[in-house]
Amino acid sequence: MTRLKNSDICDISFNLCRYNRELISKTGQSLLGIACHACGVEELKIKQKLDSFCVHVVPVTTGLGVISNFSETVCAILKFLGFIALVSDKPDASGITSAFENKADAIMMADDKRFVGINLNTKSVVDNSEMTGQVFASAMDLMADGINQKDVLVIGCGSVGEAAARKLLSFNAKLSLIDINYNTAQLLAKKLSRAEQKDKIIVLKQEDNILSYKYILEATPSENTITDSLLSELTVVASPGVPLGVSAKGCKILNDHLIHDKLELGVAAMAVALLK
Ligand code: 2YG
């Protein structure tokens, strides 16, 4: 899992309005709308509840420590969506305790291993990797005007790729999986076939010809996983992978058929999932 750097996230807070407009033009839905699509809930119902739902974002100092702007950026995304949100002025146990003492409805926090949201009333837990995979798959579904029966190449079969693959199967997409480790892709295919009773999941090897995919979901921690030769102006890419797996030239070819961000969609989907 990639550890974000301050430089990855320092521009997010003041670009939220612009990013929201970009999402609407690419998918027909806003940041909140895509998150609701991922969670299978009606945006109107969520809008009626979110302005009285209070989230404390708690900085965590363990391991490699705090990432500057991380908690503030998570908080800015939540407030942009209409939630009541604040960054706890105390980290770690003190911050968690303060959330309970102040009757917060939820906390969001991340150590080096997991980034989670916890609903303090229902005790439900949401995980960033899981929700990021689901929300980018949902964005792909919207960009494709329904991914049903369409072939999607999923590059990267880790926790985010798995969540995206599962979500795509729930939209009845036809999946091809590829991972730098062929066994990882094979294992995921087996897992998904059993769970989703799907017979049609293809596992590709690195050297296989993957030129013909119009829909690509990229969930790897590497750059340039999607080479320019794979792209045309018709290709649609949803890429939760950090850093972005598409080159600058590739981004130009894709134009408005590319969805990528480092925190926004995942945090929005976590927040809606906590509330539903
Ligand atoms: O509280 C803090 O500032 C730090 N303990 C946060 C550490 C977060 C480490 N994890 C990551 O940087 C990413 N896995 C977060 C999610 C990236 C988007 N999918």
mmCIF file of C-alpha atoms and ligand atoms in Angstrom:
data_model
loop_
_atom_site.group_PDB
_atom_site.id
_atom_site.type_symbol
_atom_site.label_atom_id
_atom_site.label_comp_id
_atom_site.label_asym_id
_atom_site.label_seq_id
_atom_site.Cartn_x
_atom_site.Cartn_y
_atom_site.Cartn_z
ATOM 1 C CA MET A 1 0.000 0.000 0.000
ATOM 2 C CA THR A 2 1.499 3.367 -0.959
ATOM 3 C CA ARG A 3 2.223 5.833 1.859
ATOM 4 C CA LEU A 4 1.055 9.270 0.769
ATOM 5 C CA LYS A 5 3.431 12.215 0.846
ATOM 6 C CA ASN A 6 2.408 15.756 1.749
ATOM 7 C CA SER A 7 3.089 16.721 -1.876
ATOM 8 C CA ASP A 8 0.459 14.164 -2.993
ATOM 9 C CA ILE A 9 -2.294 15.826 -0.983
ATOM 10 C CA CYS A 10 -1.390 19.463 -0.269
ATOM 11 C CA ASP A 11 -3.470 20.780 -3.216
ATOM 12 C CA ILE A 12 -6.616 18.739 -2.571
ATOM 13 C CA SER A 13 -8.435 20.991 -0.096
ATOM 14 C CA PHE A 14 -8.575 24.098 -2.282
ATOM 15 C CA ASN A 15 -9.288 22.138 -5.476
ATOM 16 C CA LEU A 16 -12.389 20.312 -4.214
ATOM 17 C CA CYS A 17 -14.919 22.484 -6.077
ATOM 18 C CA ARG A 18 -13.004 22.170 -9.332
ATOM 19 C CA TYR A 19 -12.541 18.394 -8.858
ATOM 20 C CA ASN A 20 -16.262 18.014 -8.124
ATOM 21 C CA ARG A 21 -17.101 19.758 -11.426
ATOM 22 C CA GLU A 22 -14.583 17.517 -13.213
ATOM 23 C CA LEU A 23 -16.266 14.397 -11.772
ATOM 24 C CA ILE A 24 -19.711 15.644 -12.844
ATOM 25 C CA SER A 25 -18.509 16.240 -16.393
ATOM 26 C CA LYS A 26 -16.789 12.817 -16.582
ATOM 27 C CA THR A 27 -19.347 10.618 -14.835
ATOM 28 C CA GLY A 28 -22.546 12.665 -14.602
ATOM 29 C CA GLN A 29 -22.284 12.440 -10.805
ATOM 30 C CA SER A 30 -20.642 14.549 -8.088
ATOM 31 C CA LEU A 31 -18.118 13.308 -5.513
ATOM 32 C CA LEU A 32 -21.068 12.558 -3.197
ATOM 33 C CA GLY A 33 -23.084 11.020 -6.019
ATOM 34 C CA ILE A 34 -20.332 8.577 -6.980
ATOM 35 C CA ALA A 35 -19.826 7.637 -3.321
ATOM 36 C CA CYS A 36 -23.568 6.974 -2.993
ATOM 37 C CA HIS A 37 -23.504 4.893 -6.176
ATOM 38 C CA ALA A 38 -20.691 2.824 -4.666
ATOM 39 C CA CYS A 39 -22.661 2.298 -1.448
ATOM 40 C CA GLY A 40 -25.957 1.617 -3.215
ATOM 41 C CA VAL A 41 -27.753 4.392 -1.363
ATOM 42 C CA GLU A 42 -29.847 7.332 -2.562
ATOM 43 C CA GLU A 43 -27.981 10.630 -2.463
ATOM 44 C CA LEU A 44 -31.090 12.468 -1.206
ATOM 45 C CA LYS A 45 -31.368 10.179 1.833
ATOM 46 C CA ILE A 46 -27.694 10.684 2.642
ATOM 47 C CA LYS A 47 -27.945 14.456 2.198
ATOM 48 C CA GLN A 48 -30.742 14.546 4.772
ATOM 49 C CA LYS A 49 -28.544 12.828 7.372
ATOM 50 C CA LEU A 50 -24.987 13.998 6.766
ATOM 51 C CA ASP A 51 -25.333 17.552 8.102
ATOM 52 C CA SER A 52 -25.978 16.240 11.613
ATOM 53 C CA PHE A 53 -23.296 13.516 11.485
ATOM 54 C CA CYS A 54 -20.104 14.506 13.289
ATOM 55 C CA VAL A 55 -16.753 12.945 12.365
ATOM 56 C CA HIS A 56 -13.554 13.452 14.345
ATOM 57 C CA VAL A 57 -10.406 12.888 12.279
ATOM 58 C CA VAL A 58 -7.730 11.681 14.689
ATOM 59 C CA PRO A 59 -4.032 12.054 13.790
ATOM 60 C CA VAL A 60 -1.997 8.925 14.557
ATOM 61 C CA THR A 61 1.673 9.320 15.511
ATOM 62 C CA THR A 62 2.667 5.607 15.555
ATOM 63 C CA GLY A 63 5.183 4.070 13.136
ATOM 64 C CA LEU A 64 6.299 6.526 10.465
ATOM 65 C CA GLY A 65 4.182 9.165 12.164
ATOM 66 C CA VAL A 66 1.868 11.907 11.018
ATOM 67 C CA ILE A 67 1.728 12.965 7.353
ATOM 68 C CA SER A 68 1.373 16.745 7.336
ATOM 69 C CA ASN A 69 -1.979 17.805 5.891
ATOM 70 C CA PHE A 70 -3.346 14.251 5.922
ATOM 71 C CA SER A 71 -5.927 14.718 8.690
ATOM 72 C CA GLU A 72 -6.688 18.271 7.563
ATOM 73 C CA THR A 73 -7.315 17.075 3.996
ATOM 74 C CA VAL A 74 -9.584 14.216 5.133
ATOM 75 C CA CYS A 75 -11.494 16.766 7.226
ATOM 76 C CA ALA A 76 -11.764 19.223 4.293
ATOM 77 C CA ILE A 77 -13.227 16.481 2.056
ATOM 78 C CA LEU A 78 -15.808 15.583 4.729
ATOM 79 C CA LYS A 79 -16.826 19.223 5.208
ATOM 80 C CA PHE A 80 -17.025 19.746 1.427
ATOM 81 C CA LEU A 81 -19.534 16.851 1.334
ATOM 82 C CA GLY A 82 -21.581 18.533 4.082
ATOM 83 C CA PHE A 83 -20.560 16.487 7.128
ATOM 84 C CA ILE A 84 -19.722 18.083 10.464
ATOM 85 C CA ALA A 85 -16.006 17.324 10.789
ATOM 86 C CA LEU A 86 -12.972 18.398 12.758
ATOM 87 C CA VAL A 87 -9.378 17.346 13.244
ATOM 88 C CA SER A 88 -8.856 16.358 16.868
ATOM 89 C CA ASP A 89 -6.352 18.659 18.579
ATOM 90 C CA LYS A 90 -4.967 15.555 20.298
ATOM 91 C CA PRO A 91 -3.550 12.473 18.503
ATOM 92 C CA ASP A 92 -3.771 8.742 19.234
ATOM 93 C CA ALA A 93 -5.585 7.527 22.376
ATOM 94 C CA SER A 94 -6.250 11.082 23.561
ATOM 95 C CA GLY A 95 -7.915 11.962 20.273
ATOM 96 C CA ILE A 96 -10.028 8.807 20.241
ATOM 97 C CA THR A 97 -11.082 9.406 23.849
ATOM 98 C CA SER A 98 -11.981 13.009 23.084
ATOM 99 C CA ALA A 99 -14.204 11.825 20.209
ATOM 100 C CA PHE A 100 -16.166 9.581 22.587
ATOM 101 C CA GLU A 101 -16.329 12.270 25.307
ATOM 102 C CA ASN A 102 -17.668 14.775 22.770
ATOM 103 C CA LYS A 103 -20.262 12.290 21.460
ATOM 104 C CA ALA A 104 -18.838 12.228 17.944
ATOM 105 C CA ASP A 105 -20.760 9.946 15.568
ATOM 106 C CA ALA A 106 -17.581 8.590 13.969
ATOM 107 C CA ILE A 107 -13.829 8.769 13.880
ATOM 108 C CA MET A 108 -11.470 8.458 10.938
ATOM 109 C CA MET A 109 -7.818 7.646 11.471
ATOM 110 C CA ALA A 110 -4.880 5.928 9.802
ATOM 111 C CA ASP A 111 -1.722 4.231 10.975
ATOM 112 C CA ASP A 112 0.874 2.808 8.580
ATOM 113 C CA LYS A 113 -1.187 -0.312 7.979
ATOM 114 C CA ARG A 114 -4.819 0.756 7.792
ATOM 115 C CA PHE A 115 -6.947 3.837 7.172
ATOM 116 C CA VAL A 116 -10.350 3.288 8.747
ATOM 117 C CA GLY A 117 -13.619 4.955 9.692
ATOM 118 C CA ILE A 118 -15.484 3.743 12.776
ATOM 119 C CA ASN A 119 -19.124 4.566 13.484
ATOM 120 C CA LEU A 120 -19.191 5.069 17.265
ATOM 121 C CA ASN A 121 -22.938 4.353 17.458
ATOM 122 C CA THR A 122 -23.209 1.214 15.329
ATOM 123 C CA LYS A 123 -19.579 0.116 15.823
ATOM 124 C CA SER A 124 -19.365 -0.513 12.044
ATOM 125 C CA VAL A 125 -15.894 -0.196 10.480
ATOM 126 C CA VAL A 126 -15.094 0.957 6.944
ATOM 127 C CA ASP A 127 -11.698 0.441 5.326
ATOM 128 C CA ASN A 128 -10.105 2.865 2.858
ATOM 129 C CA SER A 129 -8.650 0.174 0.552
ATOM 130 C CA GLU A 130 -12.025 -1.604 0.324
ATOM 131 C CA MET A 131 -14.011 1.593 -0.260
ATOM 132 C CA THR A 132 -11.445 3.012 -2.695
ATOM 133 C CA GLY A 133 -11.677 -0.108 -4.855
ATOM 134 C CA GLN A 134 -15.480 0.008 -4.750
ATOM 135 C CA VAL A 135 -15.792 3.710 -5.534
ATOM 136 C CA PHE A 136 -13.403 3.664 -8.503
ATOM 137 C CA ALA A 137 -15.253 0.651 -9.909
ATOM 138 C CA SER A 138 -18.465 2.650 -9.491
ATOM 139 C CA ALA A 139 -16.936 5.645 -11.259
ATOM 140 C CA MET A 140 -15.972 3.280 -14.107
ATOM 141 C CA ASP A 141 -19.582 2.020 -14.237
ATOM 142 C CA LEU A 142 -20.839 5.604 -14.556
ATOM 143 C CA MET A 143 -18.250 6.591 -17.203
ATOM 144 C CA ALA A 144 -19.187 3.485 -19.211
ATOM 145 C CA ASP A 145 -22.900 4.286 -19.000
ATOM 146 C CA GLY A 146 -23.236 0.888 -17.324
ATOM 147 C CA ILE A 147 -20.303 -1.562 -17.301
ATOM 148 C CA ASN A 148 -22.758 -4.500 -17.509
ATOM 149 C CA GLN A 149 -21.512 -7.233 -19.909
ATOM 150 C CA LYS A 150 -18.445 -5.136 -20.823
ATOM 151 C CA ASP A 151 -14.838 -6.404 -20.651
ATOM 152 C CA VAL A 152 -12.737 -4.712 -17.974
ATOM 153 C CA LEU A 153 -9.015 -5.223 -17.415
ATOM 154 C CA VAL A 154 -8.102 -4.978 -13.720
ATOM 155 C CA ILE A 155 -4.377 -4.317 -13.269
ATOM 156 C CA GLY A 156 -3.248 -5.028 -9.710
ATOM 157 C CA CYS A 157 -4.869 -7.744 -7.578
ATOM 158 C CA GLY A 158 -4.124 -6.442 -4.088
ATOM 159 C CA SER A 159 -6.718 -5.213 -1.587
ATOM 160 C CA VAL A 160 -7.862 -2.268 -3.736
ATOM 161 C CA GLY A 161 -7.912 -4.280 -6.963
ATOM 162 C CA GLU A 162 -9.833 -7.077 -5.265
ATOM 163 C CA ALA A 163 -12.484 -4.679 -3.938
ATOM 164 C CA ALA A 164 -12.775 -3.073 -7.377
ATOM 165 C CA ALA A 165 -13.045 -6.462 -9.092
ATOM 166 C CA ARG A 166 -15.782 -7.597 -6.718
ATOM 167 C CA LYS A 167 -17.724 -4.391 -7.288
ATOM 168 C CA LEU A 168 -17.328 -4.667 -11.063
ATOM 169 C CA LEU A 169 -18.679 -8.231 -10.908
ATOM 170 C CA SER A 170 -21.668 -6.915 -8.959
ATOM 171 C CA PHE A 171 -22.263 -4.634 -11.980
ATOM 172 C CA ASN A 172 -22.013 -7.782 -14.141
ATOM 173 C CA ALA A 173 -18.799 -6.746 -15.893
ATOM 174 C CA LYS A 174 -16.581 -9.384 -17.528
ATOM 175 C CA LEU A 175 -13.157 -9.338 -15.839
ATOM 176 C CA SER A 176 -9.595 -9.949 -16.958
ATOM 177 C CA LEU A 177 -7.110 -9.847 -14.088
ATOM 178 C CA ILE A 178 -3.393 -9.136 -14.313
ATOM 179 C CA ASP A 179 -0.803 -8.705 -11.588
ATOM 180 C CA ILE A 180 2.973 -8.504 -11.534
ATOM 181 C CA ASN A 181 2.710 -11.723 -9.550
ATOM 182 C CA TYR A 182 0.762 -14.188 -11.711
ATOM 183 C CA ASN A 183 -0.170 -16.315 -8.687
ATOM 184 C CA THR A 184 -1.801 -13.343 -6.990
ATOM 185 C CA ALA A 185 -4.031 -12.846 -10.023
ATOM 186 C CA GLN A 186 -4.832 -16.567 -10.186
ATOM 187 C CA LEU A 187 -5.706 -16.706 -6.491
ATOM 188 C CA LEU A 188 -8.029 -13.717 -6.809
ATOM 189 C CA ALA A 189 -9.741 -15.255 -9.840
ATOM 190 C CA LYS A 190 -10.387 -18.452 -7.864
ATOM 191 C CA LYS A 191 -11.679 -16.488 -4.878
ATOM 192 C CA LEU A 192 -14.006 -14.375 -7.009
ATOM 193 C CA SER A 193 -15.279 -17.250 -9.140
ATOM 194 C CA ARG A 194 -16.304 -19.161 -6.031
ATOM 195 C CA ALA A 195 -17.833 -16.189 -4.243
ATOM 196 C CA GLU A 196 -19.637 -14.652 -7.202
ATOM 197 C CA GLN A 197 -20.420 -17.902 -9.056
ATOM 198 C CA LYS A 198 -18.722 -16.373 -12.054
ATOM 199 C CA ASP A 199 -17.125 -18.665 -14.617
ATOM 200 C CA LYS A 200 -15.856 -15.919 -16.867
ATOM 201 C CA ILE A 201 -12.816 -14.403 -15.150
ATOM 202 C CA ILE A 202 -9.703 -14.438 -17.343
ATOM 203 C CA VAL A 203 -6.205 -14.327 -15.800
ATOM 204 C CA LEU A 204 -3.556 -12.739 -18.022
ATOM 205 C CA LYS A 205 0.215 -12.976 -17.914
ATOM 206 C CA GLN A 206 2.433 -9.895 -18.198
ATOM 207 C CA GLU A 207 3.414 -10.866 -21.730
ATOM 208 C CA ASP A 208 -0.153 -11.450 -22.913
ATOM 209 C CA ASN A 209 -1.544 -9.077 -25.497
ATOM 210 C CA ILE A 210 -3.682 -6.602 -23.577
ATOM 211 C CA LEU A 211 -4.153 -4.130 -26.390
ATOM 212 C CA SER A 212 -7.836 -4.627 -26.864
ATOM 213 C CA TYR A 213 -9.258 -3.434 -23.558
ATOM 214 C CA LYS A 214 -11.463 -0.380 -23.662
ATOM 215 C CA TYR A 215 -12.016 -0.330 -19.883
ATOM 216 C CA ILE A 216 -9.012 -0.474 -17.545
ATOM 217 C CA LEU A 217 -9.025 -0.239 -13.755
ATOM 218 C CA GLU A 218 -5.494 0.289 -12.466
ATOM 219 C CA ALA A 219 -4.817 -0.444 -8.801
ATOM 220 C CA THR A 220 -1.042 -0.773 -8.500
ATOM 221 C CA PRO A 221 1.547 1.220 -6.532
ATOM 222 C CA SER A 222 3.669 1.633 -9.666
ATOM 223 C CA GLU A 223 4.032 4.239 -12.383
ATOM 224 C CA ASN A 224 3.537 3.570 -16.104
ATOM 225 C CA THR A 225 1.665 0.295 -15.646
ATOM 226 C CA ILE A 226 -0.612 1.399 -18.501
ATOM 227 C CA THR A 227 1.744 2.107 -21.399
ATOM 228 C CA ASP A 228 0.638 4.658 -24.010
ATOM 229 C CA SER A 229 0.426 1.880 -26.626
ATOM 230 C CA LEU A 230 -2.572 0.466 -24.735
ATOM 231 C CA LEU A 231 -4.485 3.701 -24.994
ATOM 232 C CA SER A 232 -6.744 5.341 -27.542
ATOM 233 C CA GLU A 233 -9.194 8.234 -27.231
ATOM 234 C CA LEU A 234 -11.868 5.584 -26.618
ATOM 235 C CA THR A 235 -10.110 3.956 -23.646
ATOM 236 C CA VAL A 236 -11.671 4.567 -20.208
ATOM 237 C CA VAL A 237 -9.361 4.372 -17.176
ATOM 238 C CA ALA A 238 -10.232 4.478 -13.469
ATOM 239 C CA SER A 239 -7.023 4.543 -11.458
ATOM 240 C CA PRO A 240 -6.990 4.467 -7.650
ATOM 241 C CA GLY A 241 -3.341 3.442 -7.839
ATOM 242 C CA VAL A 242 -0.859 5.885 -6.271
ATOM 243 C CA PRO A 243 1.244 7.081 -8.082
ATOM 244 C CA LEU A 244 -0.865 7.312 -11.262
ATOM 245 C CA GLY A 245 -0.056 4.447 -13.615
ATOM 246 C CA VAL A 246 -0.577 6.576 -16.741
ATOM 247 C CA SER A 247 2.097 8.805 -18.312
ATOM 248 C CA ALA A 248 1.538 12.505 -19.008
ATOM 249 C CA LYS A 249 1.146 11.657 -22.714
ATOM 250 C CA GLY A 250 -1.310 8.908 -21.782
ATOM 251 C CA CYS A 251 -3.357 11.412 -19.777
ATOM 252 C CA LYS A 252 -3.605 13.620 -22.883
ATOM 253 C CA ILE A 253 -4.803 10.683 -25.000
ATOM 254 C CA LEU A 254 -7.412 9.755 -22.351
ATOM 255 C CA ASN A 255 -8.506 13.383 -21.856
ATOM 256 C CA ASP A 256 -11.795 13.173 -19.899
ATOM 257 C CA HIS A 257 -11.893 9.360 -19.873
ATOM 258 C CA LEU A 258 -9.517 9.181 -16.872
ATOM 259 C CA ILE A 259 -10.527 9.258 -13.199
ATOM 260 C CA HIS A 260 -7.687 9.444 -10.672
ATOM 261 C CA ASP A 261 -7.215 10.932 -7.219
ATOM 262 C CA LYS A 262 -5.187 10.239 -4.092
ATOM 263 C CA LEU A 263 -7.849 10.578 -1.358
ATOM 264 C CA GLU A 264 -11.108 12.261 -2.392
ATOM 265 C CA LEU A 265 -13.243 9.428 -3.768
ATOM 266 C CA GLY A 266 -12.063 6.907 -1.152
ATOM 267 C CA VAL A 267 -12.782 9.238 1.769
ATOM 268 C CA ALA A 268 -16.188 10.167 0.320
ATOM 269 C CA ALA A 269 -17.140 6.490 -0.036
ATOM 270 C CA MET A 270 -15.920 5.734 3.512
ATOM 271 C CA ALA A 271 -18.030 8.581 4.920
ATOM 272 C CA VAL A 272 -21.209 7.517 3.071
ATOM 273 C CA ALA A 273 -20.651 3.896 4.085
ATOM 274 C CA LEU A 274 -20.335 4.995 7.741
ATOM 275 C CA LEU A 275 -23.609 6.866 7.506
ATOM 276 C CA LYS A 276 -25.759 4.377 5.577
HETATM 277 O O1 2YG B 1 -2.290 10.351 11.057
HETATM 278 C C1 2YG B 1 -1.450 10.531 10.146
HETATM 279 O O2 2YG B 1 -1.195 11.645 9.618
HETATM 280 C C2 2YG B 1 -0.698 9.319 9.644
HETATM 281 N N1 2YG B 1 -0.593 8.265 10.668
HETATM 282 C C3 2YG B 1 -1.433 8.828 8.363
HETATM 283 C C4 2YG B 1 -0.690 7.641 7.717
HETATM 284 C C5 2YG B 1 -1.418 7.171 6.467
HETATM 285 C C6 2YG B 1 -0.637 6.039 5.793
HETATM 286 N N2 2YG B 1 -1.406 5.497 4.661
HETATM 287 C C7 2YG B 1 -1.384 6.118 3.464
HETATM 288 O O3 2YG B 1 -0.672 7.078 3.221
HETATM 289 C C8 2YG B 1 -2.353 5.626 2.417
HETATM 290 N N3 2YG B 1 -2.531 4.204 2.464
HETATM 291 C C9 2YG B 1 -3.693 6.339 2.673
HETATM 292 C C10 2YG B 1 -4.757 6.051 1.656
HETATM 293 C C11 2YG B 1 -4.311 6.381 0.250
HETATM 294 C C12 2YG B 1 -5.481 6.441 -0.711
HETATM 295 N N4 2YG B 1 -6.002 5.162 -1.035
#
